[in-house]
Short mmCIF file of C-alpha atoms and ligand atoms in Angstrom, two decimals:
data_model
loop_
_atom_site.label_atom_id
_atom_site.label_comp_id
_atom_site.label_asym_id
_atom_site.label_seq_id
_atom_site.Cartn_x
_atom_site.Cartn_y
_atom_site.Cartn_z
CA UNK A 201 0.00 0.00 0.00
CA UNK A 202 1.33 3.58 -0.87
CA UNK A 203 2.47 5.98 1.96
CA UNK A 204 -0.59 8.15 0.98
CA UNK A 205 -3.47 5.65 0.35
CA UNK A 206 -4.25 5.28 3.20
CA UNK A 207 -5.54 7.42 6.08
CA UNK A 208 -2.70 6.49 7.91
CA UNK A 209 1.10 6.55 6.69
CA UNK A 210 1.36 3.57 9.23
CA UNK A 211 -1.79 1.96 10.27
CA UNK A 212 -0.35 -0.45 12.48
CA UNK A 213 1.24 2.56 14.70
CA UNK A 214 -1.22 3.90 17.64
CA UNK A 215 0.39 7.31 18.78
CA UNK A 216 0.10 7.97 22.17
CA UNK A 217 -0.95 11.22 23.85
CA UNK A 218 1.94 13.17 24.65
CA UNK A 219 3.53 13.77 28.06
CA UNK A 220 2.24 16.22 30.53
CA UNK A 221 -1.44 16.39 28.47
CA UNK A 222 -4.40 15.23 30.96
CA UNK A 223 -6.11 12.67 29.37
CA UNK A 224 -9.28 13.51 31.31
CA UNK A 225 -9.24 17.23 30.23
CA UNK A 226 -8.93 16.72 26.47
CA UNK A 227 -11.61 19.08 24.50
CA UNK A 228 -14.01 16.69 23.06
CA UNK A 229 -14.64 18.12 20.29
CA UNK A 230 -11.69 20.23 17.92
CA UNK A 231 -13.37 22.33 15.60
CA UNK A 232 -10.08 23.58 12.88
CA UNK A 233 -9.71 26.35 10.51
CA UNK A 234 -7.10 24.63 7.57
CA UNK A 235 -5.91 27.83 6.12
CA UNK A 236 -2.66 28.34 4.63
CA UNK A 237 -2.07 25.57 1.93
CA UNK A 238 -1.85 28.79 -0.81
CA UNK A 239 0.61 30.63 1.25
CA UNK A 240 2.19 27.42 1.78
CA UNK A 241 2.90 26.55 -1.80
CA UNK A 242 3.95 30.07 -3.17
CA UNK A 243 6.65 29.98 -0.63
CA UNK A 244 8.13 27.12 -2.22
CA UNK A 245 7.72 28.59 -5.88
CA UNK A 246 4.85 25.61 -6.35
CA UNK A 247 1.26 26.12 -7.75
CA UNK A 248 -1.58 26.49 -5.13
CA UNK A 249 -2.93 22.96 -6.29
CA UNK A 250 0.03 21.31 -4.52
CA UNK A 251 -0.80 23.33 -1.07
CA UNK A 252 -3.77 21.92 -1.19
CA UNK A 253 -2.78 18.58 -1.74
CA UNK A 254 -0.37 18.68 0.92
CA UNK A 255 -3.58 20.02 2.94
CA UNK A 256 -4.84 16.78 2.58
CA UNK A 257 -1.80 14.99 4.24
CA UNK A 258 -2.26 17.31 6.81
CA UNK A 259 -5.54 16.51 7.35
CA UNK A 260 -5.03 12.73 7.45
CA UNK A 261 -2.34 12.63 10.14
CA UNK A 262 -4.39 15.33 12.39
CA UNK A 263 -7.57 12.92 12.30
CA UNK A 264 -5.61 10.10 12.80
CA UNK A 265 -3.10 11.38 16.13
CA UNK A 266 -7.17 12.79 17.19
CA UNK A 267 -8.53 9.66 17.02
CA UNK A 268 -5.17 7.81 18.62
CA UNK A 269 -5.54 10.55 21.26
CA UNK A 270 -9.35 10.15 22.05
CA UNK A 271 -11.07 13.36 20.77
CA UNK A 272 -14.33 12.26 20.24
CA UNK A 273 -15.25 14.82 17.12
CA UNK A 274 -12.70 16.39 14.55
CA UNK A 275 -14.91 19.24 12.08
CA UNK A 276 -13.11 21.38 9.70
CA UNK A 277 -13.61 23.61 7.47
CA UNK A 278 -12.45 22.31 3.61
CA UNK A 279 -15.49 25.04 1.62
CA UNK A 280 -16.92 27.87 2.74
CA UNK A 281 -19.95 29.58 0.95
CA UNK A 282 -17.41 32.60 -0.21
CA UNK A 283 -14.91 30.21 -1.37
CA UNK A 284 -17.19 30.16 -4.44
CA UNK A 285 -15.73 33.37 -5.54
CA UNK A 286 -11.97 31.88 -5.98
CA UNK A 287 -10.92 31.55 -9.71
CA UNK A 288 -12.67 28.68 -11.05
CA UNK A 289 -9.79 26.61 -11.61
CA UNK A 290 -9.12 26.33 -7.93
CA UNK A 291 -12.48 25.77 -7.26
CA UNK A 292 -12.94 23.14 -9.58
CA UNK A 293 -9.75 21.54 -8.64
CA UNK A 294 -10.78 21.79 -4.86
CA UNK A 295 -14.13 19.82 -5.85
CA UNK A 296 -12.49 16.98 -7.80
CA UNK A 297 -9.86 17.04 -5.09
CA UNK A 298 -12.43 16.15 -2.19
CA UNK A 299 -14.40 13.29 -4.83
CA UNK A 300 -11.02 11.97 -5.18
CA UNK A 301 -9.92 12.38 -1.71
CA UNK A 302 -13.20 10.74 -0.66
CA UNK A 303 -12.86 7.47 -3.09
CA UNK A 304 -9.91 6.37 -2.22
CA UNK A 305 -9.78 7.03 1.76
CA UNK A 306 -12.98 5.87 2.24
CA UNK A 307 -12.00 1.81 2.84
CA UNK A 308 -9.62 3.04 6.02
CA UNK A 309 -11.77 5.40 7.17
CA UNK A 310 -14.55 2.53 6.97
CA UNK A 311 -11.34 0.25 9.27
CA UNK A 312 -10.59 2.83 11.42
CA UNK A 313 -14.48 3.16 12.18
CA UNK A 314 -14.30 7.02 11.82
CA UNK A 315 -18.14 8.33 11.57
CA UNK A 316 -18.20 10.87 8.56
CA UNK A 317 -20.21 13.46 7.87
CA UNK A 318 -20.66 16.28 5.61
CA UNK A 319 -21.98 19.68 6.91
CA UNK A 320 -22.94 22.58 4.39
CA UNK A 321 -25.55 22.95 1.85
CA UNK A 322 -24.75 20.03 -0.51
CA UNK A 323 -27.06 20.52 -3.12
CA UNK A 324 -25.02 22.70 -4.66
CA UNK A 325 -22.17 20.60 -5.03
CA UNK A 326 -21.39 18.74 -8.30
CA UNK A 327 -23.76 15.92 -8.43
CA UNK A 328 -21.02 13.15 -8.39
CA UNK A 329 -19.64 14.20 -5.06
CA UNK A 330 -23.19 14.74 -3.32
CA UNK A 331 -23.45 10.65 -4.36
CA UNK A 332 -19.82 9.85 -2.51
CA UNK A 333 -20.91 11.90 0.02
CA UNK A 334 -24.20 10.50 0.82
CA UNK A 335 -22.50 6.88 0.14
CA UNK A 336 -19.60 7.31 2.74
CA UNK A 337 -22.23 9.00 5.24
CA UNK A 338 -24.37 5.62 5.06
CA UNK A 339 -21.46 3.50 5.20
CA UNK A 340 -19.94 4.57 8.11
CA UNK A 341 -23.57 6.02 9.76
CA UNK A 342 -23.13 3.52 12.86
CA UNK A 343 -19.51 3.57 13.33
CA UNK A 344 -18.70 4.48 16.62
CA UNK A 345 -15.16 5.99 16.26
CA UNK A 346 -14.16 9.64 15.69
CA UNK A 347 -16.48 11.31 14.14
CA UNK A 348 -15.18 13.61 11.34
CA UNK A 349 -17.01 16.38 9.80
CA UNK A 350 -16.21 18.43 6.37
CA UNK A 351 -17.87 21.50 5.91
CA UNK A 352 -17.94 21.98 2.01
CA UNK A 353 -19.80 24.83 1.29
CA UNK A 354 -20.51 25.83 4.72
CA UNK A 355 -21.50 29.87 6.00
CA UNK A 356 -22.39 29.90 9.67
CA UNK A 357 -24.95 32.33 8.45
CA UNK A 358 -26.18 30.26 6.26
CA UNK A 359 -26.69 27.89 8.50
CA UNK A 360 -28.52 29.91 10.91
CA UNK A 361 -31.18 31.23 8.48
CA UNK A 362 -31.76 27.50 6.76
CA UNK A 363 -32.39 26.82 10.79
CA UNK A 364 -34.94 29.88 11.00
CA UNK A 365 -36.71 29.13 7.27
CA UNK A 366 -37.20 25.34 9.28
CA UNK A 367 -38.58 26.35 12.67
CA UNK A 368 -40.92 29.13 10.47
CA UNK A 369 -42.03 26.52 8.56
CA UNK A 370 -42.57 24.16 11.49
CA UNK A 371 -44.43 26.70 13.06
CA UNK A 372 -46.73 27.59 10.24
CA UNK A 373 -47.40 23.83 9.85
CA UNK A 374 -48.62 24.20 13.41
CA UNK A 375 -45.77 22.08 14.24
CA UNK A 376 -43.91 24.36 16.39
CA UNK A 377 -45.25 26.69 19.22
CA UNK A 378 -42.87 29.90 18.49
CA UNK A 379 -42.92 30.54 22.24
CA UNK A 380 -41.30 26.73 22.96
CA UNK A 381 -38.43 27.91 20.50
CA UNK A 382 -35.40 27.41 22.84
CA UNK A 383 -31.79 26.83 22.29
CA UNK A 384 -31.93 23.37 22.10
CA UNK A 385 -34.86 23.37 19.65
CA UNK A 386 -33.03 25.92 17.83
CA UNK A 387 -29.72 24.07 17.69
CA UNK A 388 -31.69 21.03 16.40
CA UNK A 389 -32.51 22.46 13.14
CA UNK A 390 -28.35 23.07 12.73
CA UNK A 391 -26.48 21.14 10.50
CA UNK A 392 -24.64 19.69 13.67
CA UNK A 393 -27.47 18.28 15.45
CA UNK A 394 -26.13 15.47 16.78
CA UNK A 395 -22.65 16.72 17.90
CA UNK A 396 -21.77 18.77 20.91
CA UNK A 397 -20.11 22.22 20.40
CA UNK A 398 -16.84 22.44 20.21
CA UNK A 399 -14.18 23.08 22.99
CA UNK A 400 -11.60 24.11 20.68
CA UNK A 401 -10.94 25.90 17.41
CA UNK A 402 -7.73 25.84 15.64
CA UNK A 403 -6.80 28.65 13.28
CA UNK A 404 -3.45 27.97 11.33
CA UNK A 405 -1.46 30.40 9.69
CA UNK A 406 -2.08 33.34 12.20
CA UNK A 407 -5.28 35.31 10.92
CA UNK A 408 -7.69 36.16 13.87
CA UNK A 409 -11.06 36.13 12.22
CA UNK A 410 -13.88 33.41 12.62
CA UNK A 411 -14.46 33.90 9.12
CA UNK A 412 -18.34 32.75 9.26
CA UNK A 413 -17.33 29.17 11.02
CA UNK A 414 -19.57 27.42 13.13
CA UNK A 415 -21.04 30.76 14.43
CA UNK A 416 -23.26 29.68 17.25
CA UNK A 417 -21.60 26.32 17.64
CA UNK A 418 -18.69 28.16 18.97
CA UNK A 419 -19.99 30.33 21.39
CA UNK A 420 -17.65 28.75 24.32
CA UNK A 421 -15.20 27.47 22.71
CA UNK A 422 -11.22 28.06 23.22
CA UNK A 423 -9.77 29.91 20.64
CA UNK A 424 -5.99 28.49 19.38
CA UNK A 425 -4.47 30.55 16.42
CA UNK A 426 -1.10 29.05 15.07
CA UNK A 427 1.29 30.64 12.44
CA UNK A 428 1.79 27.17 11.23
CA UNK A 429 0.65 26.81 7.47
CA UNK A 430 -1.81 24.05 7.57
CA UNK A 431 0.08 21.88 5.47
CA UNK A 432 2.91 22.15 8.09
CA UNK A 433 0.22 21.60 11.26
CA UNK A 434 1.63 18.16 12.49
CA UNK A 435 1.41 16.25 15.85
CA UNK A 436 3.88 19.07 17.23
CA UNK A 437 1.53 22.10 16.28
CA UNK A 438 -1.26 19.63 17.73
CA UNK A 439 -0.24 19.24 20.84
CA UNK A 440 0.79 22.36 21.37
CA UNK A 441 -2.93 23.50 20.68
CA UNK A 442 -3.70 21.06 23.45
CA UNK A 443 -1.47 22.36 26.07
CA UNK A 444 -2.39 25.87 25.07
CA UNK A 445 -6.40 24.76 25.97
CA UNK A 446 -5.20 22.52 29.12
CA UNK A 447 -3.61 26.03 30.37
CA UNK A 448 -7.03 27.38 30.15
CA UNK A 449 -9.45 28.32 33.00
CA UNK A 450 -13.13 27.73 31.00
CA UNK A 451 -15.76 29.90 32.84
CA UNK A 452 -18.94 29.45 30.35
CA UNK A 453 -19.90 33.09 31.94
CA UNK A 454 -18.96 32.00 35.53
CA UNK A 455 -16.57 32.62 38.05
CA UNK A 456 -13.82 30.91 38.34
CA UNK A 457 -14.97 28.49 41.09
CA UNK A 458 -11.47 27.99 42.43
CA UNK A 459 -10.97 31.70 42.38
CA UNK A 460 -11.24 34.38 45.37
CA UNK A 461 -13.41 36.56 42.98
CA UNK A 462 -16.35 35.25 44.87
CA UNK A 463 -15.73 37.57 48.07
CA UNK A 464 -14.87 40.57 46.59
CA UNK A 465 -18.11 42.24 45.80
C1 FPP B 230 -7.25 26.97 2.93
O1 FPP B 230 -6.08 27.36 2.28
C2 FPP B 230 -7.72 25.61 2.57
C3 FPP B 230 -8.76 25.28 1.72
C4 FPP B 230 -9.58 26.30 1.05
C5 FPP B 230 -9.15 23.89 1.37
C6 FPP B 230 -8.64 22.82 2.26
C7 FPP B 230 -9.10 21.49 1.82
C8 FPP B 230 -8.52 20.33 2.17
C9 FPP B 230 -7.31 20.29 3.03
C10 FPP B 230 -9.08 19.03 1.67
C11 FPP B 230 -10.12 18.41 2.56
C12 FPP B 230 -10.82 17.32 1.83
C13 FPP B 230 -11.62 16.31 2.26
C14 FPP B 230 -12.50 15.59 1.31
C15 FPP B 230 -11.65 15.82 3.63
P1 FPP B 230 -6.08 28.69 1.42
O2 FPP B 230 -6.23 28.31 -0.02
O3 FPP B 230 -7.11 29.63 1.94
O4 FPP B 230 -4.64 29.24 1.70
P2 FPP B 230 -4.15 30.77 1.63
O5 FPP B 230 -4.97 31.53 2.63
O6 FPP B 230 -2.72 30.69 2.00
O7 FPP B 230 -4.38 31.22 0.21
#
């Protein structure tokens, strides 16, 4: 098998969570921004095709050392709804790139029983990848590994007004009292139903911006921003994000409960 067949450059190798990380304090869900693989490329003279190709390695070894490491959910962010407006070369080259991508990793990610998903308004995308995407989501539907999500063609606010066009409609349908409308109910009608919000996001190569991820989904979660390229982001860079969220005190609005902030008022 070639080096970069499979999701895995060595399957047989389980890498172990690195020294000084608590195990029981991992985020459970890692939520990543991959940007970079242009910058990436035209530093080494190459065309922007090869970043992203090198994107995908990256990719591949950060969902593996996750899973090896026990993160329950890995979602990035591989299309955004702007992303349309790249030259359409790149964008057409990004599209075959995830059908192709998808085909052949699809038999380890079926071994390694990683769940995957595709989050993002699909029916946009050409129509062969919609059928490899609905085809690996059935396959691997009751797998009960990672779960890995792809957001290809993805806008938070998007998302948030296909959830608000769905609770109208419920509501009209006399579905849906407007006054039960809650956060839950709400967060229901969101592409990521079923998974829990994420602890962490990862930005690589050191822009600050959310850039219309996950917008509600991230509400409380630690923000990591690397100056990494993605294509560079390795087990290193990863556990270095982990460290940087292990060193963090998460309030959720609170007080600190170990804190003395309680008896100063
Ligand atoms: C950002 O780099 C990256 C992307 C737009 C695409 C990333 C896609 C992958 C790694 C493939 C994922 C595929 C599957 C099917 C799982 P950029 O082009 O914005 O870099 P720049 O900011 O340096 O120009």
């Amino acid at each position: 098998m070639s080096r970069t067949s499979a999701i895995t450059t060595d399957q047989t190798k389980v890498c172990t969570l690195p020294t000084g990380l608590d195990k029981g304090r991992l985020p459970s869900h890692i939520a990543v921004i991959m940007d970079g693989n242009g910058r990436w490329a035209k530093s080494r003279g190459l065309p922007r095709a090869l970043g992203h190709r090198a994107g995908v390695e990256a990719l591949k070894t950060t969902l593996r050392l996750c899973s090896d490491w026990g993160i329950k959910a890995l979602t990035v962010y591989a299309f955004s709804t702007e992303n349309w407006s790249r030259p359409e070369d790149e964008v057409n080259f990004l599209m075959a790139l995830f059908e192709r991508v998808l085909q052949n990793e699809l038999e380890s990610l079926q071994n390694e029983k990683v769940r995957i998903n595709f989050l993002g308004d699909l029916d946009s995308l050409p129509r062969r990848l919609q059928q490899l995407i609905e085809e690996a989501r059935n396959l691997t539907a009751m797998n009960k590994g990672i779960s890995f999500n792809v957001c290809t063609n993805y806008g938070g606010r998007r998302e948030l007004v296909l959830a608000a066009q769905k609770l109208a409609k419920r509501s009209l349908n006399g579905d849906l009292d407007p006054d039960m409308i809650d956060e839950n109910i709400f967060a229901s009608e969101l592409f990521t139903a079923s998974l829990v919000d994420p602890d962490l996001l990862i930005r690589t190569s050191g822009e600050r911006r959310i850039s219309n991820f996950l917008l509600w989904q991230l509400a409380y979660a630690e923000i990591h921003v690397t100056d990494v390229l993605w294509p560079d982001f390795d087990e290193q860079a990863l556990s270095k994000a982990l460290f940087d969220y292990q060193s963090r005190c998460r309030r959720f609005g609170g007080l600190d409960p170990m804190s003395s902030e309680h008896h100063h008022l």
